Amino acid sequence: AEDFTDPIEDLVRNYLAARWIITTPALSTNPPADFSTKVRLGDWDYDGFSTYYIKVREQTTTFDNDFIGTGLFGFTTPILFELTARRLTYGQSYQQLNNMRLEVVRIIGQYRPDDIAGIADMHIVDPGDAPEESTTTAGQVVWYAKVTATLTYFKSYTEV
C-alpha cells in the first residue's frame, strides 16, 4: 500500500492550483485555449506552447535519522518549482514571472500542517529571486526562475 493517494508532486501541484489567487497571470481554466494568457501547471519540461508554465517536480527524499528507534520514520522531500515565462514582444518586462514566483512563495508560506493529508510541514528553502534568460531552438526568448520547498512527513512502524 502507498503512503499517499497520489505522487507527492501531484498532491503539491493540486494544492498550488487550489490556492492560486493572483490574476496577472491567472491559473488556466480553459485549456488549451487560454495557455497564451494564463499559467499552466505540469510535471514535464517547458514545451513552448504556454506563455506561462510551472513545472512541479519531486526531488530525492532523505530520511530524518533523529526519529529512528522511536517507532517513527521521518522523511524530507524537496520539491522544485521551475517557473517559465515566454517573451511575447520585444523589450517586454517580466512582472508576470515575478508575480508567479511570489504567489508560489505565498502559498507555501501559508501552509498549515496537514493541509495536504499526511504532510506535516512545507517550507521555502530557496525563493529563487534571479530570473535567467534562455533562447529555445525555435528562437523564442524564455525566462526561467526556480523556487525550492521542502516537505516533511512521517510514517510510524512497529518493531517485531
mmCIF file of N, CA and C in Angstrom, residues 12 16 54-60 76-83 100-102 104-109 121-130 145-151:
data_model
loop_
_atom_site.group_PDB
_atom_site.id
_atom_site.type_symbol
_atom_site.label_atom_id
_atom_site.label_comp_id
_atom_site.label_asym_id
_atom_site.label_seq_id
_atom_site.Cartn_x
_atom_site.Cartn_y
_atom_site.Cartn_z
ATOM 1 N N VAL A 12 1.114 18.267 -4.404
ATOM 2 C CA VAL A 12 1.578 19.648 -4.271
ATOM 3 C C VAL A 12 1.042 20.496 -5.425
ATOM 4 N N LEU A 16 -1.299 23.726 -4.991
ATOM 5 C CA LEU A 16 -0.937 25.012 -5.583
ATOM 6 C C LEU A 16 -2.107 25.562 -6.411
ATOM 7 N N ILE A 54 4.511 26.371 -15.003
ATOM 8 C CA ILE A 54 5.205 25.983 -13.768
ATOM 9 C C ILE A 54 5.329 24.464 -13.744
ATOM 10 N N LYS A 55 6.562 24.010 -13.713
ATOM 11 C CA LYS A 55 6.851 22.580 -13.579
ATOM 12 C C LYS A 55 7.053 22.291 -12.096
ATOM 13 N N VAL A 56 6.312 21.317 -11.577
ATOM 14 C CA VAL A 56 6.417 20.922 -10.172
ATOM 15 C C VAL A 56 6.977 19.507 -10.141
ATOM 16 N N ARG A 57 8.191 19.360 -9.586
ATOM 17 C CA ARG A 57 8.848 18.048 -9.571
ATOM 18 C C ARG A 57 9.375 17.711 -8.183
ATOM 19 N N GLU A 58 9.121 16.478 -7.803
ATOM 20 C CA GLU A 58 9.641 15.918 -6.563
ATOM 21 C C GLU A 58 11.109 15.557 -6.769
ATOM 22 N N GLN A 59 11.943 15.883 -5.792
ATOM 23 C CA GLN A 59 13.357 15.550 -5.841
ATOM 24 C C GLN A 59 13.615 14.328 -4.948
ATOM 25 N N THR A 60 14.854 14.016 -4.673
ATOM 26 C CA THR A 60 15.217 12.824 -3.902
ATOM 27 C C THR A 60 14.870 12.979 -2.423
ATOM 28 N N THR A 76 12.098 13.775 4.409
ATOM 29 C CA THR A 76 12.183 15.131 3.882
ATOM 30 C C THR A 76 12.287 15.025 2.363
ATOM 31 N N THR A 77 11.374 15.685 1.664
ATOM 32 C CA THR A 77 11.351 15.639 0.209
ATOM 33 C C THR A 77 11.392 17.054 -0.354
ATOM 34 N N PRO A 78 12.452 17.399 -1.082
ATOM 35 C CA PRO A 78 12.467 18.699 -1.752
ATOM 36 C C PRO A 78 11.533 18.682 -2.962
ATOM 37 N N ILE A 79 10.868 19.802 -3.186
ATOM 38 C CA ILE A 79 10.017 19.995 -4.356
ATOM 39 C C ILE A 79 10.571 21.199 -5.107
ATOM 40 N N LEU A 80 10.818 21.016 -6.403
ATOM 41 C CA LEU A 80 11.354 22.083 -7.236
ATOM 42 C C LEU A 80 10.238 22.642 -8.115
ATOM 43 N N PHE A 81 10.051 23.958 -8.036
ATOM 44 C CA PHE A 81 9.095 24.667 -8.890
ATOM 45 C C PHE A 81 9.916 25.420 -9.922
ATOM 46 N N GLU A 82 9.817 25.018 -11.186
ATOM 47 C CA GLU A 82 10.527 25.710 -12.267
ATOM 48 C C GLU A 82 9.501 26.564 -13.009
ATOM 49 N N LEU A 83 9.640 27.876 -12.896
ATOM 50 C CA LEU A 83 8.707 28.816 -13.491
ATOM 51 C C LEU A 83 9.247 29.319 -14.822
ATOM 52 N N MET A 100 4.283 35.204 -10.452
ATOM 53 C CA MET A 100 4.149 33.757 -10.304
ATOM 54 C C MET A 100 5.032 33.257 -9.169
ATOM 55 N N ARG A 101 6.283 33.741 -9.138
ATOM 56 C CA ARG A 101 7.224 33.321 -8.103
ATOM 57 C C ARG A 101 6.714 33.716 -6.720
ATOM 58 N N LEU A 102 6.237 34.948 -6.598
ATOM 59 C CA LEU A 102 5.735 35.414 -5.303
ATOM 60 C C LEU A 102 4.474 34.669 -4.876
ATOM 61 N N VAL A 104 3.770 31.470 -5.613
ATOM 62 C CA VAL A 104 4.231 30.161 -5.126
ATOM 63 C C VAL A 104 4.792 30.303 -3.714
ATOM 64 N N VAL A 105 5.605 31.332 -3.487
ATOM 65 C CA VAL A 105 6.180 31.566 -2.156
ATOM 66 C C VAL A 105 5.072 31.843 -1.135
ATOM 67 N N ARG A 106 4.072 32.635 -1.514
ATOM 68 C CA ARG A 106 2.965 32.940 -0.601
ATOM 69 C C ARG A 106 2.197 31.677 -0.219
ATOM 70 N N ILE A 107 1.870 30.854 -1.212
ATOM 71 C CA ILE A 107 1.095 29.640 -0.950
ATOM 72 C C ILE A 107 1.863 28.707 -0.013
ATOM 73 N N ILE A 108 3.145 28.510 -0.270
ATOM 74 C CA ILE A 108 3.943 27.629 0.586
ATOM 75 C C ILE A 108 4.127 28.253 1.966
ATOM 76 N N GLY A 109 4.307 29.563 2.012
ATOM 77 C CA GLY A 109 4.478 30.252 3.291
ATOM 78 C C GLY A 109 3.258 30.165 4.182
ATOM 79 N N ASP A 121 4.658 19.381 7.203
ATOM 80 C CA ASP A 121 5.244 20.711 7.042
ATOM 81 C C ASP A 121 5.699 20.907 5.604
ATOM 82 N N MET A 122 5.581 22.138 5.126
ATOM 83 C CA MET A 122 6.143 22.529 3.840
ATOM 84 C C MET A 122 6.673 23.944 4.023
ATOM 85 N N HIS A 123 7.932 24.149 3.672
ATOM 86 C CA HIS A 123 8.501 25.484 3.802
ATOM 87 C C HIS A 123 9.482 25.773 2.669
ATOM 88 N N ILE A 124 9.736 27.059 2.451
ATOM 89 C CA ILE A 124 10.622 27.522 1.388
ATOM 90 C C ILE A 124 12.074 27.322 1.793
ATOM 91 N N VAL A 125 12.860 26.761 0.889
ATOM 92 C CA VAL A 125 14.304 26.632 1.079
ATOM 93 C C VAL A 125 15.018 27.714 0.283
ATOM 94 N N ASP A 126 14.556 27.944 -0.960
ATOM 95 C CA ASP A 126 15.156 28.948 -1.837
ATOM 96 C C ASP A 126 14.045 29.660 -2.598
ATOM 97 N N PRO A 127 13.863 30.979 -2.365
ATOM 98 C CA PRO A 127 12.782 31.706 -3.037
ATOM 99 C C PRO A 127 13.066 32.051 -4.485
ATOM 100 N N GLY A 128 14.275 31.799 -4.966
ATOM 101 C CA GLY A 128 14.605 31.973 -6.375
ATOM 102 C C GLY A 128 14.352 33.358 -6.920
ATOM 103 N N ASP A 129 15.136 34.331 -6.521
ATOM 104 C CA ASP A 129 14.844 35.711 -6.877
ATOM 105 C C ASP A 129 15.545 36.231 -8.133
ATOM 106 N N ALA A 130 16.306 35.421 -8.854
ATOM 107 C CA ALA A 130 17.048 35.904 -10.020
ATOM 108 C C ALA A 130 16.631 35.151 -11.281
ATOM 109 N N ALA A 145 12.740 30.950 -13.643
ATOM 110 C CA ALA A 145 13.028 31.186 -12.227
ATOM 111 C C ALA A 145 12.733 29.872 -11.504
ATOM 112 N N LYS A 146 13.401 29.666 -10.381
ATOM 113 C CA LYS A 146 13.188 28.435 -9.612
ATOM 114 C C LYS A 146 12.893 28.775 -8.169
ATOM 115 N N VAL A 147 11.984 28.005 -7.580
ATOM 116 C CA VAL A 147 11.672 28.079 -6.160
ATOM 117 C C VAL A 147 11.797 26.660 -5.634
ATOM 118 N N THR A 148 12.443 26.497 -4.499
ATOM 119 C CA THR A 148 12.587 25.174 -3.894
ATOM 120 C C THR A 148 11.916 25.168 -2.527
ATOM 121 N N ALA A 149 11.109 24.146 -2.290
ATOM 122 C CA ALA A 149 10.445 23.952 -1.000
ATOM 123 C C ALA A 149 10.812 22.572 -0.471
ATOM 124 N N THR A 150 10.613 22.381 0.805
ATOM 125 C CA THR A 150 10.859 21.083 1.429
ATOM 126 C C THR A 150 9.605 20.620 2.151
ATOM 127 N N LEU A 151 9.228 19.367 1.919
ATOM 128 C CA LEU A 151 8.102 18.745 2.609
ATOM 129 C C LEU A 151 8.632 17.822 3.689
#
